[in-house]
CSV table of C-alpha atoms and ligand atoms in Angstrom, one decimal:
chain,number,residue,atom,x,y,z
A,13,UNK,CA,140.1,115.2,114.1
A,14,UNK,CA,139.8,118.7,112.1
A,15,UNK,CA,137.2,121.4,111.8
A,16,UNK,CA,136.7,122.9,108.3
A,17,UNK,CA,135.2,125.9,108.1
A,18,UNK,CA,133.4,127.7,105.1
A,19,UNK,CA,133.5,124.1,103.6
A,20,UNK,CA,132.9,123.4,100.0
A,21,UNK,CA,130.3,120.6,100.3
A,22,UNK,CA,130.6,119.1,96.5
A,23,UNK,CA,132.9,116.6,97.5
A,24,UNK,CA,130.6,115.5,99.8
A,25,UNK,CA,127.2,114.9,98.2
A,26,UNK,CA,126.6,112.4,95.1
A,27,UNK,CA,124.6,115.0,93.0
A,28,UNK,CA,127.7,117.4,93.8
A,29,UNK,CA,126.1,120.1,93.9
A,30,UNK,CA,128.0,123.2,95.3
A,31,UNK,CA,127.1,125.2,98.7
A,32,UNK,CA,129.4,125.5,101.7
A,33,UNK,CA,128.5,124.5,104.9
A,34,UNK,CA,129.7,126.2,108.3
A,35,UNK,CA,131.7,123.8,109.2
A,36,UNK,CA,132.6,120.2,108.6
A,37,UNK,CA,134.4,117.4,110.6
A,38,UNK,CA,134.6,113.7,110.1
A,39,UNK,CA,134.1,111.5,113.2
A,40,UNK,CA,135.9,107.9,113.5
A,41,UNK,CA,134.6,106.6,116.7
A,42,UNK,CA,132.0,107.7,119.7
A,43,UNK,CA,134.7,110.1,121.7
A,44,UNK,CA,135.0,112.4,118.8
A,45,UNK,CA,130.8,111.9,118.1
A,46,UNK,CA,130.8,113.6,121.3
A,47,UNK,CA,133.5,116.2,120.7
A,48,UNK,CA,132.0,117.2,117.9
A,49,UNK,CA,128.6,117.7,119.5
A,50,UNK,CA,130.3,119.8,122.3
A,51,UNK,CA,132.0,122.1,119.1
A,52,UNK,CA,128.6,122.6,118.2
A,53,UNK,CA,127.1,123.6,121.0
A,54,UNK,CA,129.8,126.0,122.3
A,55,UNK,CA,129.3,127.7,119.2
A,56,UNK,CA,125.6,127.5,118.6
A,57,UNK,CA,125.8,125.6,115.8
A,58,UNK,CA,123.5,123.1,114.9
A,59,UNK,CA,124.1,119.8,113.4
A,60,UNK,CA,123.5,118.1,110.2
A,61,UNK,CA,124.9,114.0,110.0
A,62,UNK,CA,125.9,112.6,106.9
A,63,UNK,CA,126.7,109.5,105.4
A,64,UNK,CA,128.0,109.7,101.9
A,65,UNK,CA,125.5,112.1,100.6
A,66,UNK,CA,124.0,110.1,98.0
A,67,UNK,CA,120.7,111.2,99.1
A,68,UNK,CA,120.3,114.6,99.7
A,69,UNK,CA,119.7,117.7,97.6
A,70,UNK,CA,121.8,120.8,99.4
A,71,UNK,CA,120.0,123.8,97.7
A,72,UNK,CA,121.7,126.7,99.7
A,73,UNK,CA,124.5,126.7,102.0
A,74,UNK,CA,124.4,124.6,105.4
A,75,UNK,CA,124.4,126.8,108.3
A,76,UNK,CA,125.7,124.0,110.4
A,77,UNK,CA,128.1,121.7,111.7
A,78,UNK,CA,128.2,118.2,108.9
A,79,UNK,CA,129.5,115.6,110.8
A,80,UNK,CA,130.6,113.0,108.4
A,81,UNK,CA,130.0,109.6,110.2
A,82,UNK,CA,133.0,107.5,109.7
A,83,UNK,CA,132.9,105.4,112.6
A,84,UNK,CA,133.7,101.6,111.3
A,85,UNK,CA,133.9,98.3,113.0
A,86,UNK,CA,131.2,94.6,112.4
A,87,UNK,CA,130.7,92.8,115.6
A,88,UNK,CA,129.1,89.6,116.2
A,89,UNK,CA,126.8,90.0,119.0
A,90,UNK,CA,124.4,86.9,119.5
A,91,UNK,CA,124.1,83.6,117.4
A,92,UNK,CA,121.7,80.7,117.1
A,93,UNK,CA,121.5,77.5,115.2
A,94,UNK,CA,119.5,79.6,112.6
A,95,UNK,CA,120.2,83.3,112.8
A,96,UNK,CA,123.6,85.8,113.8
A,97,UNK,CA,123.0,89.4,115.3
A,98,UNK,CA,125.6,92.0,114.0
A,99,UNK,CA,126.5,95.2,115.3
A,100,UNK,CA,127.3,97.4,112.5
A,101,UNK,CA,128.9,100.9,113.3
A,102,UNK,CA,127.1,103.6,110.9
A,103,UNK,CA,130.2,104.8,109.1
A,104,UNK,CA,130.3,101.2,107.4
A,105,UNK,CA,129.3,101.3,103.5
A,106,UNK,CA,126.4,99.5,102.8
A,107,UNK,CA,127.1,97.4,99.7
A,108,UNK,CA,130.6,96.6,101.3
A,109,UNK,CA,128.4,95.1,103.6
A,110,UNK,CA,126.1,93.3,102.2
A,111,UNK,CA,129.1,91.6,100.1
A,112,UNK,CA,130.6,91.3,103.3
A,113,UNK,CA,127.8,89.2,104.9
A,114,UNK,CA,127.4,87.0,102.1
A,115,UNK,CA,131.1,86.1,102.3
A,116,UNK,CA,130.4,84.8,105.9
A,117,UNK,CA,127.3,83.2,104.9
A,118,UNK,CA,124.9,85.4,106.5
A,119,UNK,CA,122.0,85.3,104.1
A,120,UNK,CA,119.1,88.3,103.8
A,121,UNK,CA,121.1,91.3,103.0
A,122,UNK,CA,121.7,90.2,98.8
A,123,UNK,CA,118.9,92.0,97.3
A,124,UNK,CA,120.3,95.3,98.8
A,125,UNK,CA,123.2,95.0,97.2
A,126,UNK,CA,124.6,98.3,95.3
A,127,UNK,CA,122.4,101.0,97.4
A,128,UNK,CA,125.2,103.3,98.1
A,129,UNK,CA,125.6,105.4,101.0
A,130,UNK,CA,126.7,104.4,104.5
A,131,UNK,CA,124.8,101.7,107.2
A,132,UNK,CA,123.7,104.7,109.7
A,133,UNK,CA,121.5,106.3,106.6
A,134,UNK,CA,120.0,103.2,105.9
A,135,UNK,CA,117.1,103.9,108.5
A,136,UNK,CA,116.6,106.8,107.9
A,137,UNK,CA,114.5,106.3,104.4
A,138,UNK,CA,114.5,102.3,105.1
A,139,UNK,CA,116.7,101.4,102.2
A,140,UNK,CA,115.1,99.0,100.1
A,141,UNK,CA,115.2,97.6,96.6
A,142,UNK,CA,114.4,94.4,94.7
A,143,UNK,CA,111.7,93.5,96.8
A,144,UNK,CA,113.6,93.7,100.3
A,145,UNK,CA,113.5,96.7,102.7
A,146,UNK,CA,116.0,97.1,105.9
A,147,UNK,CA,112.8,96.6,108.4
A,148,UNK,CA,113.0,92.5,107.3
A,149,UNK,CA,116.3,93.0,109.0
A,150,UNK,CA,117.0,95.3,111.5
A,151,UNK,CA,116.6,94.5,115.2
A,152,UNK,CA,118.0,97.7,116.6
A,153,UNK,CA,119.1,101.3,116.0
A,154,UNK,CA,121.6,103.0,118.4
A,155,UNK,CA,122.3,106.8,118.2
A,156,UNK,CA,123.1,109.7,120.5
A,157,UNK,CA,120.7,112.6,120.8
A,158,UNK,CA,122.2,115.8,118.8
A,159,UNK,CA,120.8,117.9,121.7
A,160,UNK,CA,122.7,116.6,125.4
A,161,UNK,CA,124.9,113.6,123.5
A,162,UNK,CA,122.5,110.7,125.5
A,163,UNK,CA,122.8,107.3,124.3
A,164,UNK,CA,119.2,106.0,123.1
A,165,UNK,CA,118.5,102.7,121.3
A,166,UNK,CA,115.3,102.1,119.6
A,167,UNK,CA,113.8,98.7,118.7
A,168,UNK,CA,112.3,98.1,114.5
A,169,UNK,CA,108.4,98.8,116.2
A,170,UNK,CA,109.7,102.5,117.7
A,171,UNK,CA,111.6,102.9,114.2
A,172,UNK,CA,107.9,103.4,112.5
A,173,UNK,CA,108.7,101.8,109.5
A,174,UNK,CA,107.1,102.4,105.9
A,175,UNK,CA,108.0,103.0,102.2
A,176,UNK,CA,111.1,105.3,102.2
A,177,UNK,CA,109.8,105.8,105.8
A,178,UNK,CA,110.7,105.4,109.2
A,179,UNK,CA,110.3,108.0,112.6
A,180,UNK,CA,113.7,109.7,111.9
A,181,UNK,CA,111.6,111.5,109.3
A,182,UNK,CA,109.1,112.7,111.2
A,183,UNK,CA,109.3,112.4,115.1
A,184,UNK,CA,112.5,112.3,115.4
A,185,UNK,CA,113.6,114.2,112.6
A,186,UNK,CA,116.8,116.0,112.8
A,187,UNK,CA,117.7,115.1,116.6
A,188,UNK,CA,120.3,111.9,116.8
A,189,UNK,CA,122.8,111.1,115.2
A,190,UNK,CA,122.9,107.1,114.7
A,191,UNK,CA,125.9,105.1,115.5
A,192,UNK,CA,124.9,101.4,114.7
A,193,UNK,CA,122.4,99.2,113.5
A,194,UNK,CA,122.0,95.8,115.2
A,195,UNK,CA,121.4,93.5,112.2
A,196,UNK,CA,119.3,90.0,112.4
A,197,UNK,CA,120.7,87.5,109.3
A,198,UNK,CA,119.8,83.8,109.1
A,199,UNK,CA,122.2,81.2,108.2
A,200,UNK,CA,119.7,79.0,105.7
A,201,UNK,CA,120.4,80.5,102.4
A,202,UNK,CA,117.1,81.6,101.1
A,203,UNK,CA,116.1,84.2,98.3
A,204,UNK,CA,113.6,86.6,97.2
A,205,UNK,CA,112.7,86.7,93.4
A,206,UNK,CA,109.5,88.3,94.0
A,207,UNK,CA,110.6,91.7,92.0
A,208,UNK,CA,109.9,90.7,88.3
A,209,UNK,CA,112.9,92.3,87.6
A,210,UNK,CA,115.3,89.6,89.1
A,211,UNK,CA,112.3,86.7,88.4
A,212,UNK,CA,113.4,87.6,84.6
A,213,UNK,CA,117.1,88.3,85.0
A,214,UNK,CA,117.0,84.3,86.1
A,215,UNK,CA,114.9,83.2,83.0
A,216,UNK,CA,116.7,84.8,81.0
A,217,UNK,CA,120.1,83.8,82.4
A,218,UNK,CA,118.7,80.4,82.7
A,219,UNK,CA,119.4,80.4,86.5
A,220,UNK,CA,116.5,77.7,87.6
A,221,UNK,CA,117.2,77.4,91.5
A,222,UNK,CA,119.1,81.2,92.4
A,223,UNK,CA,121.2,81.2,95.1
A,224,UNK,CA,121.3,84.2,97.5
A,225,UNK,CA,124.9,84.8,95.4
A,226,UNK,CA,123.1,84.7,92.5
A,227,UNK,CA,120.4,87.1,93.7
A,228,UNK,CA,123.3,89.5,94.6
A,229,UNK,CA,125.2,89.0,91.1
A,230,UNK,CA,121.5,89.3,89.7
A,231,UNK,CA,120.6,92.6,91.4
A,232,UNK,CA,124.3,94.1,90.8
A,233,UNK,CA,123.8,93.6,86.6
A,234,UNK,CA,120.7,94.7,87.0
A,235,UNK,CA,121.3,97.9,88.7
A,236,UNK,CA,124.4,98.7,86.9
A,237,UNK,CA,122.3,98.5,83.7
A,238,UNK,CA,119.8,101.1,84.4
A,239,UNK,CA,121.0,103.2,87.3
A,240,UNK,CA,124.2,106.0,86.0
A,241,UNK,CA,127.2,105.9,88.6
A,242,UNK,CA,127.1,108.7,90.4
A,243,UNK,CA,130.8,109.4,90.5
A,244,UNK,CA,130.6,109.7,86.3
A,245,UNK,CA,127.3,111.4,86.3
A,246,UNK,CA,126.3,113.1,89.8
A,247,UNK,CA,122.8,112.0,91.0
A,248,UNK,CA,121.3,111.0,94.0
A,249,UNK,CA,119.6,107.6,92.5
A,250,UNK,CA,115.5,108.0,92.2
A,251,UNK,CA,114.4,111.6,92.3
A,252,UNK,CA,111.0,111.1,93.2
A,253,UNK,CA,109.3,108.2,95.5
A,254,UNK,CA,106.3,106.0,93.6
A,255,UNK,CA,103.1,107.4,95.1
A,256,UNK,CA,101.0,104.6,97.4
A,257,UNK,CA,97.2,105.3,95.8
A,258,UNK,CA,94.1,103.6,97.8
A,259,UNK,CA,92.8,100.5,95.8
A,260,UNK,CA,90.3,102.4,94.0
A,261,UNK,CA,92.3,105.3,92.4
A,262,UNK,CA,94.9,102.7,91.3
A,263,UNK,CA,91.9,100.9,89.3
A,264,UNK,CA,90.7,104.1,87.7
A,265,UNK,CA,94.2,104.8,86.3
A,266,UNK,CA,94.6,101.5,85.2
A,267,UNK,CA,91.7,101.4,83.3
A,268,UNK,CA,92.8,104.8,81.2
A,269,UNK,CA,96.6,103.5,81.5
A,270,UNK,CA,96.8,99.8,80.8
A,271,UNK,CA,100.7,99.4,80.5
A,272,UNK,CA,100.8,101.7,84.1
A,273,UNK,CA,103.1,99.5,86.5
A,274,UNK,CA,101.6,98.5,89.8
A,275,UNK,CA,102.5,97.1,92.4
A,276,UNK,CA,99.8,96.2,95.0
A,277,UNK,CA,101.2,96.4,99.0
A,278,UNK,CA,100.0,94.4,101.6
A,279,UNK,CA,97.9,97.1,103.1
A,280,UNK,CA,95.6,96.9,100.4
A,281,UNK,CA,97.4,100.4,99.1
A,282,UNK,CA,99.0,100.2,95.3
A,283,UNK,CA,102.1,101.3,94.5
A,284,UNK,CA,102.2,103.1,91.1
A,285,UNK,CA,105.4,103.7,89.2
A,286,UNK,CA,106.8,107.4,88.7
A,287,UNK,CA,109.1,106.7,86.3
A,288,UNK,CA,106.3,105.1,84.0
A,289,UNK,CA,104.7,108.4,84.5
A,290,UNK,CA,107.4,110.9,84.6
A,291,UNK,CA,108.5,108.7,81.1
A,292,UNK,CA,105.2,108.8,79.6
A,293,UNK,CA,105.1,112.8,80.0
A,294,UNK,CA,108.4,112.8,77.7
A,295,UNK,CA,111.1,114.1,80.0
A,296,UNK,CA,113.5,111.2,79.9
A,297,UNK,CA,116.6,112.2,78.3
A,298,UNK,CA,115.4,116.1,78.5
A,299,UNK,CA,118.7,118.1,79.4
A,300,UNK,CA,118.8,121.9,79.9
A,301,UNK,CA,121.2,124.3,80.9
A,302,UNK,CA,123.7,121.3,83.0
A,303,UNK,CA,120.7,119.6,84.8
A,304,UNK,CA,118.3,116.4,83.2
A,305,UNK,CA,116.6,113.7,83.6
A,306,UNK,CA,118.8,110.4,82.3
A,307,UNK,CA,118.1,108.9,78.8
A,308,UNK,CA,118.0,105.4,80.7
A,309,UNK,CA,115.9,105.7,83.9
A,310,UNK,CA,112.9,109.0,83.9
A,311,UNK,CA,113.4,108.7,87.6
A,312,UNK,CA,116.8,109.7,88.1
A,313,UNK,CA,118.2,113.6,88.1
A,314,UNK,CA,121.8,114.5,87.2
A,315,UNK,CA,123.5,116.8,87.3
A,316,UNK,CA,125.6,117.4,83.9
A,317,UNK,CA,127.7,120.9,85.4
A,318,UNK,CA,125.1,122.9,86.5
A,319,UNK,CA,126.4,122.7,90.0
A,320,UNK,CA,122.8,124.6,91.4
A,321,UNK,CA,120.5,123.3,93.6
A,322,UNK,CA,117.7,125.7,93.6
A,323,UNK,CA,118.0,124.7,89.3
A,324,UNK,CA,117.6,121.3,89.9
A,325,UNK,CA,114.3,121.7,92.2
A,326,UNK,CA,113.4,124.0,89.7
A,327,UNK,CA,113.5,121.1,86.9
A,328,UNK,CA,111.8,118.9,89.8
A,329,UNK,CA,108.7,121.1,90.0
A,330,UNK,CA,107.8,121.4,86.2
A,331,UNK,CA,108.6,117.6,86.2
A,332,UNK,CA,105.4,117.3,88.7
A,333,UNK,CA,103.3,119.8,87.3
A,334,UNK,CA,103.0,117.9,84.3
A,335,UNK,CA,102.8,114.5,85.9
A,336,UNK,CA,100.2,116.2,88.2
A,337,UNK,CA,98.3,117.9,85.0
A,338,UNK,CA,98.9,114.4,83.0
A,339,UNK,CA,97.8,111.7,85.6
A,340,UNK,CA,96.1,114.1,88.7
A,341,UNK,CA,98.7,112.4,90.6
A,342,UNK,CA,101.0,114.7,93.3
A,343,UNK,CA,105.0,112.8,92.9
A,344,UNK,CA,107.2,113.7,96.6
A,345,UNK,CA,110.4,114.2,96.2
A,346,UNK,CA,112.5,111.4,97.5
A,347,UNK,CA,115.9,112.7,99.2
A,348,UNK,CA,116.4,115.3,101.9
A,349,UNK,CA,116.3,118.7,100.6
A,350,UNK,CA,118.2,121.2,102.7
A,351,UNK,CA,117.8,124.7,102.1
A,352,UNK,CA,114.6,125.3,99.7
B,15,FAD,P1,123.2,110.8,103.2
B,15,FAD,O1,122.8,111.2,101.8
B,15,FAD,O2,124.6,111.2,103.7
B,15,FAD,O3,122.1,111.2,104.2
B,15,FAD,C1,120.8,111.0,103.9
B,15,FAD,C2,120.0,111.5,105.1
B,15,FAD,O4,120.2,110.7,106.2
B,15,FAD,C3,120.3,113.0,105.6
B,15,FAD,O5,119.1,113.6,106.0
B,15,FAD,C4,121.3,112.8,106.7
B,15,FAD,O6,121.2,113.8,107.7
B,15,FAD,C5,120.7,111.5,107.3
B,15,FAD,N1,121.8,110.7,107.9
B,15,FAD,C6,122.9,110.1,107.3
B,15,FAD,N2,123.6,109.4,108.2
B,15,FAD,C7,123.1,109.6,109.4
B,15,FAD,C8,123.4,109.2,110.7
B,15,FAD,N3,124.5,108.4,110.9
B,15,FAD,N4,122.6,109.5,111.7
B,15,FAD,C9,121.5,110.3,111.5
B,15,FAD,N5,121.2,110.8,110.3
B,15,FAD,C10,121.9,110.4,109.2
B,15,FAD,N6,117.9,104.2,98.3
B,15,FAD,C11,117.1,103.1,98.4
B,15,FAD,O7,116.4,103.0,99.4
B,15,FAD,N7,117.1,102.1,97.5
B,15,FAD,C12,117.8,102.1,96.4
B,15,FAD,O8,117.7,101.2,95.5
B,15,FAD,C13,118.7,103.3,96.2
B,15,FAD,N8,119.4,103.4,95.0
B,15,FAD,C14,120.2,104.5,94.9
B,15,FAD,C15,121.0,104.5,93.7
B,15,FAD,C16,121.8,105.6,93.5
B,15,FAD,C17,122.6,105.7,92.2
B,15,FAD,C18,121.9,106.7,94.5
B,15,FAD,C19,122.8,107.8,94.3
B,15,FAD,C20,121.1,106.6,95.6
B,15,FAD,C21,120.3,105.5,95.8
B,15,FAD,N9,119.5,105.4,97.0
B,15,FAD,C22,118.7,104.3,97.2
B,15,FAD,C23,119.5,106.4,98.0
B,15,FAD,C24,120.7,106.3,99.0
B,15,FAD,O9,121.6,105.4,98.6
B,15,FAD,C25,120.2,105.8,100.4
B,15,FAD,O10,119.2,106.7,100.9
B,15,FAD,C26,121.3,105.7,101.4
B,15,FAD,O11,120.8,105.1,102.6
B,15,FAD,C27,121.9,107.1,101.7
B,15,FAD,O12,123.1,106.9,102.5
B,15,FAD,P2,124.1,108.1,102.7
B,15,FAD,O13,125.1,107.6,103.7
B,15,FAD,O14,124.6,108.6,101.4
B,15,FAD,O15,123.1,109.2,103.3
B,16,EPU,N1,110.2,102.5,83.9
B,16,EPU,C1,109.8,103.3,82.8
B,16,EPU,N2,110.6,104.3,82.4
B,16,EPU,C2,111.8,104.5,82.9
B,16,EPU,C3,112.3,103.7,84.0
B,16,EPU,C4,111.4,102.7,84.4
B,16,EPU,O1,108.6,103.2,82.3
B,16,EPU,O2,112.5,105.4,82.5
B,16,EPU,C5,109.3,101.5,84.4
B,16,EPU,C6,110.0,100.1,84.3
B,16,EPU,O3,109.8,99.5,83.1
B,16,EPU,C7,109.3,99.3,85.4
B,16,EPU,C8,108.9,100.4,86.4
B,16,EPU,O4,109.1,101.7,85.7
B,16,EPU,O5,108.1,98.7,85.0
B,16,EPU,C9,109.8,100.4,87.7
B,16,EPU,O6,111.1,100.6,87.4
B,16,EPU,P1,112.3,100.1,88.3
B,16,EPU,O7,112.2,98.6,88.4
B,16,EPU,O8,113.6,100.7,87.7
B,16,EPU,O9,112.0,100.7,89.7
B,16,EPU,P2,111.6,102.1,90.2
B,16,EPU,O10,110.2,102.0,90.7
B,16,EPU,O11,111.9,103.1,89.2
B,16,EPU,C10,112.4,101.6,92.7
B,16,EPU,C11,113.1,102.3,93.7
B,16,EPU,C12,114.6,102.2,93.5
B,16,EPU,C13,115.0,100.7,93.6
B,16,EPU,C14,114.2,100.0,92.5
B,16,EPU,C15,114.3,98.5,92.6
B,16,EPU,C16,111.8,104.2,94.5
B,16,EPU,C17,111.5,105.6,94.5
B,16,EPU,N3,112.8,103.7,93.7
B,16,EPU,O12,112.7,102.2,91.4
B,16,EPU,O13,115.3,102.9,94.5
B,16,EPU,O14,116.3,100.5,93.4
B,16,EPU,O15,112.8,100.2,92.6
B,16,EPU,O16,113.6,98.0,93.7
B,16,EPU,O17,111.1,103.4,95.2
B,16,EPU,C18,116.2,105.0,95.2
B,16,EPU,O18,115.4,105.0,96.1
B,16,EPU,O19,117.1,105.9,95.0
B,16,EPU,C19,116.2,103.9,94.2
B,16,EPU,C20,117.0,103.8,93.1
C-alpha cells in the first residue's frame, strides 16, 4: 500500500477533469481501510472515498486523503428454496456483477446492467435504471465510520432510500466509508419490462416472453446506443437528476407541453424528464471551448479537452437558467460536486 501525494486526480474520475488531491491511496482489504484512516488522522487530513469516479465533478483540488476502495471478494452468506444473500465487498465493479449474478442464476440485478462505478457507490445515490433501483435489492450496508474506524451496518429502512437518494447524502454524509453491501437475489427468473424503453426493445426485437438474459442483453444495446463511453468521451453519465413535481404542476406542464415525458411515482409525485427539457431549450450537441452537452443524449456533459471543472459547472448553470426561464422548473445537479 502507497501514499501519493500532490496526486493528479484525472486518472481517477470518468469526466477526467484535472485537480490534485492531497494525497491518494488505494485500499485492498479492511487492515489497510484502517491504516489508511489512521494516515489521515495523524495528519489531519480528512477523507474523501471513491469508487471509480464516474460520478463526481472535482471542481478544485481535494484537500484530502482519496481512498480508492478496491477491496474485492462475493460471498454467499444465506440461501433459501427461493432467494441467496451475497456479501459483496465495495471495491467489486458493478456491471461485473450483475453479469456475474446472472451467470449463477441469481435473478434481479439485469436491469442494472452497464451502470459503471464500483458496488460500495451504489448506495450512495441508489443506482437505478430501467425501471429497477438498488433498494429492491439490498438488505444491508456495512462501512466503517471515517471519524474512530467503528464498524456500523445499517439495514435498507436506516439507508433512507429515494430517487438518487439515500441517508449517505444527507445524515450521514461524508462520515463512513462502506465496505460491502449484503445483496438479496431470488432464484425464479423473473423480469421487469415496465420502462418503455426495454417494453419496445422486445417488440421490436420480436422477443415475446424476455428472459432476465434478455433483459440484460436488452438494457446493454440500449445503453450503449444512447449513453457515450466515458473512457472515449469523459462524462459522468446524466448531468442533471429529472425533477419529482407534485401531481398538479406535472398536469399544468403537460397541458402547455404535450410530448413532455412523465413518469408518475408511486407517491402520487411525477417524474418529469430533463433531458426532454434541457433538449427542447436547444443545447444538445452545443460544444464550447472543450466542454458540451452530447449530440445523442441533452442530459449528458463531456468533457472534449477542457480539463476545468469550475467551466463545466459554469456550462451547467446557463443550462438551468434557461430550462428554469423556459419551463419555471429548478434542474439539481446529479453527481457529487467537490470544490464549487
Ligand atoms: P464515485 O464516483 O467514485 O463516487 C461517487 C460518490 O460516492 C462520491 O461522493 C464518493 O465519495 C462516494 N463513494 C464512493 N464509494 C464509496 C464508498 N465505498 N464508501 C463511501 N462513499 C463512497 N447512475 C445510476 O444510478 N444509473 C445509471 O443508469 C447511471 N448511468 C451512468 C452512465 C455513465 C456513462 C456514467 C459515467 C455514470 C452513470 N451513473 C449512473 C452514475 C454512476 O455510475 C453511479 O453513481 C455509480 O454508483 C458511481 O460509482 P463510482 O464507484 O464511480 O462512485
Ligand atoms: N430524451 C430527449 N432528448 C434527449 C434524451 C432523451 O427528449 O436528448 C427523452 C427520451 O426520448 C425519453 C426521456 O427523455 O422519453 C427519458 O430518456 P432516457 O430513457 O434516456 O432516460 P433519462 O431520464 O434521460 C434516466 C436516468 C439514467 C438511466 C435512464 C434509464 C436520471 C437522472 N437518469 O435517464 O441514469 O440510465 O433513466 O433508466 O434519472 C445516471 O444517473 O447517470 C443515468 C444515466
Amino acid at each position: 500500500m502507497r501514499y501519493y501525494q500532490s496526486q493528479d486526480m484525472s486518472p481517477y474520475n470518468t469526466l477526467r477533469l484535472q485537480v490534485q488531491a492531497a494525497a491518494l491511496v488505494a485500499i485492498n482489504n479492511d487492515v489497510e481501510l484502517v491504516a489508511s484512516l489512521e494516515w489521515a488522522r495523524a495528519r489531519s487530513l480528512s477523507i474523501v472515498p471513491l469508487g471509480e469516479g464516474s460520478n463526481v465533478v472535482l471542481a478544485d483540488n481535494v484537500d484530502a486523503l482519496v481512498v480508492l476502495q478496491r477491496t474485492c471478494g462475493i460471498e454467499t452468506i444465506a440461501r433459501t428454496d427461493d432467494t441467496v444473500v451475497l456479501r459483496v465487498a465495495a471495491g467489486e465493479n458493478w456491471h461485473g456483477l450483475v453479469r456475474w449474478t446472472l451467470q449463477q442464476g441469481y435473478f434481479g440485478l439485469e436491469n442494472l446492467a452497464l451502470i459503471p462505478g464500483t458496488v460500495g457507490a451504489a448506495p450512495i445515490q441508489n443506482v437505478g435504471a430501467y425501471g429497477v433501483e438498488l433498494q429492491s435489492v439490498l438488505l444491508r450496508v456495512h462501512a466503517r465510520q471515517l471519524t474512530d474506524g467503528r464498524v456500523i451496518e445499517l439495514n435498507a429502512k436506516e439507508c433512507e432510500f429515494g430517487y438518487r437518494d439515500s441517508i449517505f447524502k444527507h445524515g450521514l454524509k461524508d462520515q463512513l466509508l462502506i465496505t460491502a453491501v449484503d445483496l438479496a437475489l431470488s432464484l425464479h427468473p423473473k423480469v421487469n419490462i415496465r420502462y418503455p424503453a426495454i417494453a419496445n426493445y422486445c417488440l421490436e426485437h420480436g422477443i415475446v416472453s424476455p428472459t432476465p438474459h434478455g433483459i440484460f442483453d436488452a438494457v446493454v444495446s440500449i445503453r450503449q446506443s444512447k449513453l457515450p463511453d466515458p473512457a472515449v468521451e469523459p462524462n459522468a453519465g446524466s448531468f442533471f437528476k429529472n425533477p419529482l413535481l407534485q401531481a398538479q404542476e406535472a398536469q399544468a406542464l403537460e397541458a402547455e407541453y404535450s410530448s413532455l415525458p412523465l413518469y408518475p411515482q408511486s407517491d402520487g409525485r411525477v417524474k418529469v424528464s430533463a433531458a426532454w427539457m434541457i433538449d427542447q431549450c436547444g443545447w444538445k450537441g452545443f460544444r464550447k471551448e472543450g466542454l458540451g452537452v452530447h449530440p445523442e443524449h441533452a442530459l449528458v456533459l463531456v468533457n472534449y479537452g477542457s480539463n476545468s471543472g469550475p467551466q463545466l459547472l459554469s456550462l451547467a448553470s446557463d443550462i438551468t437558467a434557461t430550462v428554469r426561464r423556459t419551463f419555471g422548473i429548478q434542474l439539481e445537479i446529479e453527481p457529487r460536486v467537490y470544490g464549487s
